[in-house]
mmCIF file of C-alpha atoms in Angstrom:
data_model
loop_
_atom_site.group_PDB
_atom_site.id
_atom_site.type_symbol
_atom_site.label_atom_id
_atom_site.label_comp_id
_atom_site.label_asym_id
_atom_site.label_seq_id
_atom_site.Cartn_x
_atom_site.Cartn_y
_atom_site.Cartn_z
ATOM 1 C CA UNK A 17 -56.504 -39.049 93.552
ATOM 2 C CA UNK A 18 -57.231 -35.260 93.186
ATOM 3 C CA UNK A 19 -60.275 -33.831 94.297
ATOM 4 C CA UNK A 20 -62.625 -32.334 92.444
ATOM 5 C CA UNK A 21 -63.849 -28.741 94.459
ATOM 6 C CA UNK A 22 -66.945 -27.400 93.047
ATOM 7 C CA UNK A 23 -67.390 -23.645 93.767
ATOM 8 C CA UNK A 24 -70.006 -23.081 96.399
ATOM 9 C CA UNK A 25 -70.268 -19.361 95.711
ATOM 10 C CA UNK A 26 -73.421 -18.441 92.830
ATOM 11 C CA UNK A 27 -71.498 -15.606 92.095
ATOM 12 C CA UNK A 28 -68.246 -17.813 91.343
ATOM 13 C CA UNK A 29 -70.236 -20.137 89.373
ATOM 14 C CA UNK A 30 -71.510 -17.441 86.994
ATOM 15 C CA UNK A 31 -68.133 -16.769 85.917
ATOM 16 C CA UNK A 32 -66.991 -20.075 85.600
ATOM 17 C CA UNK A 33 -69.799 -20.607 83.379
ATOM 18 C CA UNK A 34 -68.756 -17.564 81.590
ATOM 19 C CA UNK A 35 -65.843 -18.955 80.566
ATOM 20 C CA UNK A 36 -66.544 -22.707 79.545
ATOM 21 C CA UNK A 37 -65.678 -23.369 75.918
ATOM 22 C CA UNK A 38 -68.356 -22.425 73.585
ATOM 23 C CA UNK A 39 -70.027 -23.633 70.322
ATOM 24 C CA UNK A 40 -70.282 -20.078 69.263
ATOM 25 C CA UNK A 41 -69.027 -17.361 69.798
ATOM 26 C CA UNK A 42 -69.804 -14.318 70.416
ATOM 27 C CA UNK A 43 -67.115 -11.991 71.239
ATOM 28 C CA UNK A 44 -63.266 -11.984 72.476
ATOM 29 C CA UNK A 45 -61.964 -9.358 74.645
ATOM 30 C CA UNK A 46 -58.710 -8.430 73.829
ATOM 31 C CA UNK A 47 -55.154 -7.789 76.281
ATOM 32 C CA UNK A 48 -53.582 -4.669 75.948
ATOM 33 C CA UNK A 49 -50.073 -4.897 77.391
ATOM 34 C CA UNK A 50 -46.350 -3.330 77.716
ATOM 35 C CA UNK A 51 -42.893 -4.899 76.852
ATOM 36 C CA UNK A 52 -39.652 -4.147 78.146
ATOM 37 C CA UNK A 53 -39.215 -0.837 76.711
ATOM 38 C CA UNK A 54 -42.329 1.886 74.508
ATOM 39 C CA UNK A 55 -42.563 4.593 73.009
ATOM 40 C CA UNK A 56 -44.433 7.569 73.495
ATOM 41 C CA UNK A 57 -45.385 6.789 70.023
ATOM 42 C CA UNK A 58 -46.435 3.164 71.434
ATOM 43 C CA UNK A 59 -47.872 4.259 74.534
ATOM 44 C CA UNK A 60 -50.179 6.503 72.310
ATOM 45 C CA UNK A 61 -51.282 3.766 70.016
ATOM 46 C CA UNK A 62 -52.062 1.540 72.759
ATOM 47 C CA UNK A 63 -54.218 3.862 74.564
ATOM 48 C CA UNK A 64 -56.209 4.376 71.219
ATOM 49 C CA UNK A 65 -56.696 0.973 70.601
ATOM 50 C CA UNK A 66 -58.204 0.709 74.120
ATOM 51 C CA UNK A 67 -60.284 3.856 73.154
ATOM 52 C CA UNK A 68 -61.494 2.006 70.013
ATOM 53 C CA UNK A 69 -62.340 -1.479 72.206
ATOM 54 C CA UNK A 70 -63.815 -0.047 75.179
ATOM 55 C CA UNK A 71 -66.159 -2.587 77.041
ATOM 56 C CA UNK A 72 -64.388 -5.245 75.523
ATOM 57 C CA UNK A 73 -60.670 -4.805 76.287
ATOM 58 C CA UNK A 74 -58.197 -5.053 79.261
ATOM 59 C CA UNK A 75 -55.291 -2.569 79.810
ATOM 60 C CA UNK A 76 -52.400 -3.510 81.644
ATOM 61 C CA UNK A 77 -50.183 -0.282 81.965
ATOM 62 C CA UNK A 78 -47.017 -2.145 83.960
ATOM 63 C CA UNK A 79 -44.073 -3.089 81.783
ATOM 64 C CA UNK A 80 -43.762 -6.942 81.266
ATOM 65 C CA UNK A 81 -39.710 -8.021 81.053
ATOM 66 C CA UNK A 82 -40.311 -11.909 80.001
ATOM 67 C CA UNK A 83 -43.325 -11.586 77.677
ATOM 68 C CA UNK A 84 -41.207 -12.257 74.360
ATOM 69 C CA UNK A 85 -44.274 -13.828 71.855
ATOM 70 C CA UNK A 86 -41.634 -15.027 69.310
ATOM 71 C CA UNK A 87 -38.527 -16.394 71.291
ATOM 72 C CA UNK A 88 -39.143 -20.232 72.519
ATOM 73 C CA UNK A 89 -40.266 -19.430 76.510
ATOM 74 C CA UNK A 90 -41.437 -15.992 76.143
ATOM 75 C CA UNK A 91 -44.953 -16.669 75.530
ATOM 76 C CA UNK A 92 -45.232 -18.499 79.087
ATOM 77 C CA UNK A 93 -46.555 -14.832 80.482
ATOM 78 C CA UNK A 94 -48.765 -14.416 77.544
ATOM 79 C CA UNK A 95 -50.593 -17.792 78.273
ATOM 80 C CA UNK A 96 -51.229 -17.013 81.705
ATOM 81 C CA UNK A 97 -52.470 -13.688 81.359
ATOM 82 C CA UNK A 98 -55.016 -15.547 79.361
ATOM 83 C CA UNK A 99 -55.874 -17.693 81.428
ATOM 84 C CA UNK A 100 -56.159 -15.310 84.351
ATOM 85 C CA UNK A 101 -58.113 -12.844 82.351
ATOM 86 C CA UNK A 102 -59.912 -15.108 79.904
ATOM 87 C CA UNK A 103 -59.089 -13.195 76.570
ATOM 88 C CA UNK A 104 -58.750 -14.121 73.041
ATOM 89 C CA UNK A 105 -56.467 -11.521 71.643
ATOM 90 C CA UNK A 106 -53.605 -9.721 72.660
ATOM 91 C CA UNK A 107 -51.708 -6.470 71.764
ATOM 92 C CA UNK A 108 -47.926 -6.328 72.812
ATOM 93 C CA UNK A 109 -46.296 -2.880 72.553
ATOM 94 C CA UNK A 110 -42.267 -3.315 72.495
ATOM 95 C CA UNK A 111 -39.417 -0.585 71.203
ATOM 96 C CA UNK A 112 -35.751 -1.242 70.524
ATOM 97 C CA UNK A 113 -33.215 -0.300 68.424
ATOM 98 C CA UNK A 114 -33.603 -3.074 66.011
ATOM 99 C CA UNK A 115 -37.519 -2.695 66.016
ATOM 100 C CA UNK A 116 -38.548 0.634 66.705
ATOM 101 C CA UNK A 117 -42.627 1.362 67.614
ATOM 102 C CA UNK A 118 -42.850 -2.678 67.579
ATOM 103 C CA UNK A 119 -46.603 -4.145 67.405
ATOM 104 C CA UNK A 120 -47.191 -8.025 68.530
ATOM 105 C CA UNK A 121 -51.293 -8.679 67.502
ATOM 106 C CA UNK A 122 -51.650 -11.962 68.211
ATOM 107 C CA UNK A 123 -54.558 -14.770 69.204
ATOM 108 C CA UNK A 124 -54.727 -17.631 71.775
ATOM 109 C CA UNK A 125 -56.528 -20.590 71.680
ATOM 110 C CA UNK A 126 -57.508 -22.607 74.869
ATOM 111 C CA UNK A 127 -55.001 -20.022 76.522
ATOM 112 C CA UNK A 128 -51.907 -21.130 74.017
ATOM 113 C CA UNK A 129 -50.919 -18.644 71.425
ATOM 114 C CA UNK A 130 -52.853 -19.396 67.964
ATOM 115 C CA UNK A 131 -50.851 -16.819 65.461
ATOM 116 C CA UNK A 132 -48.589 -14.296 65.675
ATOM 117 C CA UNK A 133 -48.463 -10.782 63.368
ATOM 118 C CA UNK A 134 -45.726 -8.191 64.153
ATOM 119 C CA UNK A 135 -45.501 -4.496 62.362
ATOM 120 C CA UNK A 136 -44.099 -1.615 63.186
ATOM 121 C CA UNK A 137 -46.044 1.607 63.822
ATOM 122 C CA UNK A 138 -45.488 4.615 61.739
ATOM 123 C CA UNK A 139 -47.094 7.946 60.866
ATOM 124 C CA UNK A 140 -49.014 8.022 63.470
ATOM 125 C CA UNK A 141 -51.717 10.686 64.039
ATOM 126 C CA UNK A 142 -53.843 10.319 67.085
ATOM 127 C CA UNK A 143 -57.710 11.024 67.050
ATOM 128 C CA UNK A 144 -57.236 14.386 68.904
ATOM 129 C CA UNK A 145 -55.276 15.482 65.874
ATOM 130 C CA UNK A 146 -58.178 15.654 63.873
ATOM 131 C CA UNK A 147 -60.639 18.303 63.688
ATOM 132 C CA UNK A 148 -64.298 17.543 62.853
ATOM 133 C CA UNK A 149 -67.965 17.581 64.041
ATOM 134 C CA UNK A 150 -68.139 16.137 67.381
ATOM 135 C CA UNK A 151 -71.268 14.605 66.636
ATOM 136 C CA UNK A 152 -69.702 12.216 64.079
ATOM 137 C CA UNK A 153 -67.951 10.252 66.934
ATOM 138 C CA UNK A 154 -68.789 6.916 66.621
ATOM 139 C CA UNK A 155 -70.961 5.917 69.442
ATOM 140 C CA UNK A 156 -70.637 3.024 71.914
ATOM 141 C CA UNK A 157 -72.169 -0.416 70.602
ATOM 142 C CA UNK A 158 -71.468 0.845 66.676
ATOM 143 C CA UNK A 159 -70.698 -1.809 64.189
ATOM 144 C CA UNK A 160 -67.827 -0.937 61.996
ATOM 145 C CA UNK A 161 -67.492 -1.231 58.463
ATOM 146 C CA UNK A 162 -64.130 -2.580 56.175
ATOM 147 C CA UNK A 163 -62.918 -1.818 53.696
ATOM 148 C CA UNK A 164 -59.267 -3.414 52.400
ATOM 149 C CA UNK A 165 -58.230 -2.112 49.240
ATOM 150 C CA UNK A 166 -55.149 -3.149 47.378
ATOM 151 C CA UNK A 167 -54.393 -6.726 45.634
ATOM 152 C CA UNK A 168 -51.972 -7.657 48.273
ATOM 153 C CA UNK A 169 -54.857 -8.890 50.599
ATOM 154 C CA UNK A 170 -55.688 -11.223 48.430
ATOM 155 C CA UNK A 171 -52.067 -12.195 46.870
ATOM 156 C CA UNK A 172 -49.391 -11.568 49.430
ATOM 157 C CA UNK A 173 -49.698 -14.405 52.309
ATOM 158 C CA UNK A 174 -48.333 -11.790 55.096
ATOM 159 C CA UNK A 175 -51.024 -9.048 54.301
ATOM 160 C CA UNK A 176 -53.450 -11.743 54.019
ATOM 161 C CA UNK A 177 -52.721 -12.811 57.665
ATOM 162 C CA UNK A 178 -52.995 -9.262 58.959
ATOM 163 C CA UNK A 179 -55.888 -8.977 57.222
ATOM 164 C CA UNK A 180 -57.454 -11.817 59.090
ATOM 165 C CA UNK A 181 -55.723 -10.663 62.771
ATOM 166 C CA UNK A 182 -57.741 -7.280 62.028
ATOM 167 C CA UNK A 183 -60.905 -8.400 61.255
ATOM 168 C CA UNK A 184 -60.441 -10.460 64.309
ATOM 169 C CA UNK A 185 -59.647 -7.466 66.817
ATOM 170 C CA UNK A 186 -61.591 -4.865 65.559
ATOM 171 C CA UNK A 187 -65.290 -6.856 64.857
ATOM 172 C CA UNK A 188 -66.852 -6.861 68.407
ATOM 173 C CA UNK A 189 -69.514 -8.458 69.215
ATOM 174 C CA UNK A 190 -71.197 -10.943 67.030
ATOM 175 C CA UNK A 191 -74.773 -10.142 66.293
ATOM 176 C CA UNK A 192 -77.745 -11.260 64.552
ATOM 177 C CA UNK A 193 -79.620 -8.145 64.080
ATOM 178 C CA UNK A 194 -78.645 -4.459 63.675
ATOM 179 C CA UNK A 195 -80.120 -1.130 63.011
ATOM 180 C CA UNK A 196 -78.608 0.638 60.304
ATOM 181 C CA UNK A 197 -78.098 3.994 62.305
ATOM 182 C CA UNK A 198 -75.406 2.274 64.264
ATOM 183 C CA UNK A 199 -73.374 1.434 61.146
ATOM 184 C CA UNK A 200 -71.362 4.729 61.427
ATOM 185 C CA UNK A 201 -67.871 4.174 61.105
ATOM 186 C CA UNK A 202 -65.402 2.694 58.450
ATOM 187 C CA UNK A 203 -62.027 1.050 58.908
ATOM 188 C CA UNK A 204 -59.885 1.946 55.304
ATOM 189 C CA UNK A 205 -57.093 -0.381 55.258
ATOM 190 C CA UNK A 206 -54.903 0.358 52.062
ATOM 191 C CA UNK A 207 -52.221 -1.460 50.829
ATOM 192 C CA UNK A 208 -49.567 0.839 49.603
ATOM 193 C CA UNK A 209 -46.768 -1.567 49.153
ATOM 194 C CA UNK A 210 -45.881 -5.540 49.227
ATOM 195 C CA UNK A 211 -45.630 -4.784 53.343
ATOM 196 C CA UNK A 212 -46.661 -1.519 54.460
ATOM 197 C CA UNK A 213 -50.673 -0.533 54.998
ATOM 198 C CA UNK A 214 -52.318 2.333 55.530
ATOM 199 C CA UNK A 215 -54.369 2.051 58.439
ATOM 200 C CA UNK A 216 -57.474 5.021 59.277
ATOM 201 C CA UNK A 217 -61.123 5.306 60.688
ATOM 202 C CA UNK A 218 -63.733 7.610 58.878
ATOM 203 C CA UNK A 219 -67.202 8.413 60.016
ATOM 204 C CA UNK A 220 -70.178 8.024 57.707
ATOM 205 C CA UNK A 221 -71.872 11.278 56.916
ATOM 206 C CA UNK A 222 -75.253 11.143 55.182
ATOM 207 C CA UNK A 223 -76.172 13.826 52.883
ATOM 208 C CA UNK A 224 -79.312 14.810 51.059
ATOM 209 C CA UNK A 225 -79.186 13.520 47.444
ATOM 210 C CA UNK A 226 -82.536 14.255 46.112
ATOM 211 C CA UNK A 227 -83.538 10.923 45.961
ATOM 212 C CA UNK A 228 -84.657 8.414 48.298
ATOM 213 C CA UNK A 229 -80.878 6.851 48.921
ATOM 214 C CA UNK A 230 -78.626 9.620 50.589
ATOM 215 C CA UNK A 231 -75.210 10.441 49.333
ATOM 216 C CA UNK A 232 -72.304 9.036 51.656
ATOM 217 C CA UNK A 233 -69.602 11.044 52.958
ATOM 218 C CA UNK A 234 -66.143 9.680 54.377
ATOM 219 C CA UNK A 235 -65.249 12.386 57.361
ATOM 220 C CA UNK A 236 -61.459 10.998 58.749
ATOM 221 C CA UNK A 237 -61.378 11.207 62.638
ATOM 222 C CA UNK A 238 -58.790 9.027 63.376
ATOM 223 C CA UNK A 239 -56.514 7.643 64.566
ATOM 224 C CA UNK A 240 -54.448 6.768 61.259
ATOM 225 C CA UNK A 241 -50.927 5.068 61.004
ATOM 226 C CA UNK A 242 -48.715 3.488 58.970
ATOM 227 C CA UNK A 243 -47.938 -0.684 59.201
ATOM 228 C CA UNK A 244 -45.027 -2.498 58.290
ATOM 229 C CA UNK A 245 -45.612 -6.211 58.194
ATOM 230 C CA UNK A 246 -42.248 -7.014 60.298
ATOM 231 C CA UNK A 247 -42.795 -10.879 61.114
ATOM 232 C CA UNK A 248 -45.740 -13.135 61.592
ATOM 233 C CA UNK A 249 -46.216 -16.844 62.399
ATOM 234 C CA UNK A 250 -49.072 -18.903 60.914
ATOM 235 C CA UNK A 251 -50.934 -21.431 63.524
ATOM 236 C CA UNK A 252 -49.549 -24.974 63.933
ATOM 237 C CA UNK A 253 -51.698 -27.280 61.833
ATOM 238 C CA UNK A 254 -52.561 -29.480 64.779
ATOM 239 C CA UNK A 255 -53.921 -26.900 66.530
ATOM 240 C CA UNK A 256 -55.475 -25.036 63.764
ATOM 241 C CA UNK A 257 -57.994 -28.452 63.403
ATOM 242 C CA UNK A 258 -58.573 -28.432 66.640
ATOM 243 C CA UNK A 259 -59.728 -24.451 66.075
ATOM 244 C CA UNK A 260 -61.750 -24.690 63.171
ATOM 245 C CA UNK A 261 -64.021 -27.539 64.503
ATOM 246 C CA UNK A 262 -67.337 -27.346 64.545
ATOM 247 C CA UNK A 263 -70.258 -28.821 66.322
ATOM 248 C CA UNK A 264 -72.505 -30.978 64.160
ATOM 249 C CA UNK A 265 -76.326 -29.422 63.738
ATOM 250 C CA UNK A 266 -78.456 -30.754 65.842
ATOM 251 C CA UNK A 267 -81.703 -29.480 63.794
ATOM 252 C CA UNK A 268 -80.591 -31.423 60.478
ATOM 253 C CA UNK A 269 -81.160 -35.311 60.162
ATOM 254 C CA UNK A 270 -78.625 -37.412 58.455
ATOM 255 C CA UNK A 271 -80.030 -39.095 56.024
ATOM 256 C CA UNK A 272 -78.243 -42.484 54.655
ATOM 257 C CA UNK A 273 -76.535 -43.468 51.548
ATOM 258 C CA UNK A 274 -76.830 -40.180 50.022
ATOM 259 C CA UNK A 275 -74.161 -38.235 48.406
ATOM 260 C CA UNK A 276 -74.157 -34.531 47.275
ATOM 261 C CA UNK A 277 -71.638 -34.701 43.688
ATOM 262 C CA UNK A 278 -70.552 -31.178 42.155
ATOM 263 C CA UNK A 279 -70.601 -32.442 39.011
ATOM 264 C CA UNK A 280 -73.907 -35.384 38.829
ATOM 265 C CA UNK A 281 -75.363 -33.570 41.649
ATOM 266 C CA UNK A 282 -77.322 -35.427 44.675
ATOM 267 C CA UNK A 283 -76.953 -39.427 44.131
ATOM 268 C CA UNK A 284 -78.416 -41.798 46.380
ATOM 269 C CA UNK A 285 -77.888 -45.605 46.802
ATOM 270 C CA UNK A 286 -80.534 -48.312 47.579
ATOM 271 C CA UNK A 287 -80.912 -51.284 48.830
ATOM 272 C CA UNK A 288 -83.299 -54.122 47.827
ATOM 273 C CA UNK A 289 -83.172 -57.604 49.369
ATOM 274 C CA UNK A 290 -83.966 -60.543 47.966
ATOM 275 C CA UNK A 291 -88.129 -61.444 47.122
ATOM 276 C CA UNK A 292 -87.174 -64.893 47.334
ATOM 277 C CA UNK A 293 -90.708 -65.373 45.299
ATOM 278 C CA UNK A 294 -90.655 -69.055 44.809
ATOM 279 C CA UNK A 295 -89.619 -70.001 48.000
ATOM 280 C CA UNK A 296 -92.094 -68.425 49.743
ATOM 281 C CA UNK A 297 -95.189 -71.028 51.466
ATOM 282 C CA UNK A 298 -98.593 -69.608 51.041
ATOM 283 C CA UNK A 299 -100.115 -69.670 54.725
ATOM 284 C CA UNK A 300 -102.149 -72.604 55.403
ATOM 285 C CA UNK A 301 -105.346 -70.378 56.496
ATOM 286 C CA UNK A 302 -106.057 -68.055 54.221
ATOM 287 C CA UNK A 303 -109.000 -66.197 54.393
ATOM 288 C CA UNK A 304 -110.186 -66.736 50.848
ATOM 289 C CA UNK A 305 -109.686 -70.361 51.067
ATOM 290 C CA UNK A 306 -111.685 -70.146 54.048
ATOM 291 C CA UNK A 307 -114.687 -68.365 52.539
ATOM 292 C CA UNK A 308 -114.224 -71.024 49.125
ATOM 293 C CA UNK A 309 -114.747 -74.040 52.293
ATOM 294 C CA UNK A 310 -117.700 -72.392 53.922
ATOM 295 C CA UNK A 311 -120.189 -71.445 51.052
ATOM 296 C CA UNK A 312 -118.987 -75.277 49.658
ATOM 297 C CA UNK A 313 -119.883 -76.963 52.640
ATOM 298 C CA UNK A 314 -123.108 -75.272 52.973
ATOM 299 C CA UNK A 315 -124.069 -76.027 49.309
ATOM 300 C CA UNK A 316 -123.178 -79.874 50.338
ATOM 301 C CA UNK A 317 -125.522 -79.845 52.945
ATOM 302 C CA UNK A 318 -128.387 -78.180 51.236
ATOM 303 C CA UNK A 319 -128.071 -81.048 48.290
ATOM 304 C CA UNK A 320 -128.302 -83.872 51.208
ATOM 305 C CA UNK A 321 -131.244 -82.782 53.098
ATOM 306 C CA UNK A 322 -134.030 -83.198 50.438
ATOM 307 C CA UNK A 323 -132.513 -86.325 49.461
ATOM 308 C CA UNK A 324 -132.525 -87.939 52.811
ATOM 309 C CA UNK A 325 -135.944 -87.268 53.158
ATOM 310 C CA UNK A 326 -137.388 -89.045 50.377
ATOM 311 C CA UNK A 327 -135.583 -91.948 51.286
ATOM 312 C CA UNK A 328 -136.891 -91.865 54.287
ATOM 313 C CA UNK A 329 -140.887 -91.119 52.769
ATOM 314 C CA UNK A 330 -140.506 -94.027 50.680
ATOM 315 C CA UNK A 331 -139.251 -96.851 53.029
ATOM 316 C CA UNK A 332 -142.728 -95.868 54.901
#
């Protein structure tokens, strides 16, 4: 039989701990890796995705020859890395003839690849191309805004997906509460065409508006690009169950025989056994048939006591 070691470390427990499967959750860190062959145009892109996930993303800056996310084998490497580094997400940078300035986003779940979205990378501007107020940088711990405008988020199944991948990479950290000062950045994602997006960040620039509600500027600081929605694999159904599972609340009791309809609304069922009404013996000491005896009794003996003594008067 295999053993089972516990760590004896604290400090290797912690992490363990860390990365137990959770009810909720809170945040993914995301892989940033090389293929077989970039860009300077990739190598760019990757570094500003970094620069847009810092303190919550992992660079890798060798170039991986077997990482392949789409060929049967390839996504061995992938799974591993995830294991070894305990991330959700991934971002592959590859270049070849075929597929120039290639871009693999993809997911894992429990360390196996969850979906797959490839696009190519053009247009690119980088955030030093821009030139605004410094002070406009978006600050570290900033919640982003999104905006995705275009009918082919909501029609075209590929856009859809990327859709999803993006709101997946670029959220953060899930939080309950949040001050509105650190809302100060926008991701515009336009769809131009049935597979290419345009992809920018803006900062939010409040100006005086005479009234209580300021007047909202859009100030571009990069980086922007161009997508092209290449190839993309949806998650096996299987394992998408097995994703979108979750834990039953604790806090709310179940109550029985009651169904919530859309149409007749909230219908419940009850049960009534049977009263049985004649078959049911009357008990045998009752406590009115007890109090009926009594005050009988003691009328029975008040009625023989004078009588007695008469008799007894007389025969004298």
């Amino acid at each position: 039989m295999m053993k089972l070691k516990t760590p004896s470390k604290k400090r290797v427990l912690r992490e363990l701990e860390k990365r137990e499967p959770k009810l909720v959750e809170t945040g993914k860190k995301t892989l940033i890796l090389h293929g077989t062959k970039t860009s300077n145009v990739l190598n760019a892109v990757l570094a500003e995705i970094y620069h847009l996930k810092r303190g919550s993303a992992l660079k890798y800056s060798k170039k991986n020859e077997n990482v392949r996310p789409f060929e049967s084998g390839g996504e061995t490497s992938l799974e591993f890395f995830s294991l070894k580094t305990d991330c959700g997400l991934f971002v592959l940078g590859t270049h070849s003839k075929k597929r120039p300035n290639n871009l693999v986003i993809g997911r894992f779940y429990d360390h196996h690849i969850y979906d797959l979205v490839e696009v190519g990378v053009e247009n690119f501007k980088s955030i030093e191309s821009f030139s605004y107020d410094k002070k406009l940088t978006p600050h570290m711990g900033s919640k982003p805004f999104f905006a995705f405008i275009g009918e082919g988020f909501d029609s075209n199944e590929e856009l859809k997906h990327l859709k999803e991948v993006l709101l997946d990479l670029f959220r953060g950290e899930v939080i309950t509460n949040l001050n509105l000062a650190g809302l100060d950045r926008v991701y515009l994602c336009t769809a131009v065409s049935s597979n290419k997006v345009f992809f920018t960040q803006c900062a939010i620039q409040l100006k005086k508006s005479g009234t209580k509600v300021p007047r909202i500027e859009l100030v571009e600081v990069g980086p922007s690009m161009d997508f092209i929605v290449r190839r993309h694999r949806q998650p096996d159904d299987r394992l998408k169950n097995q994703a979108m599972k979750t834990a039953p609340d604790s806090t709310k009791k179940k109550v029985k025989n009651v169904v919530n309809d859309q149409i007749r609304g909230k219908r419940a069922r009850i049960f009534i056994p049977d009263q049985k009404v004649g078959n049911v013996a009357l008990p045998h000491k009752a406590k009115g048939v007890k109090r009926e005896r009594r005050e009988a009794k003691m009328k029975d003996e008040e009625t023989r006591e004078p009588a007695g003594k008469k008799q007894k008067d007389n025969g004298n």
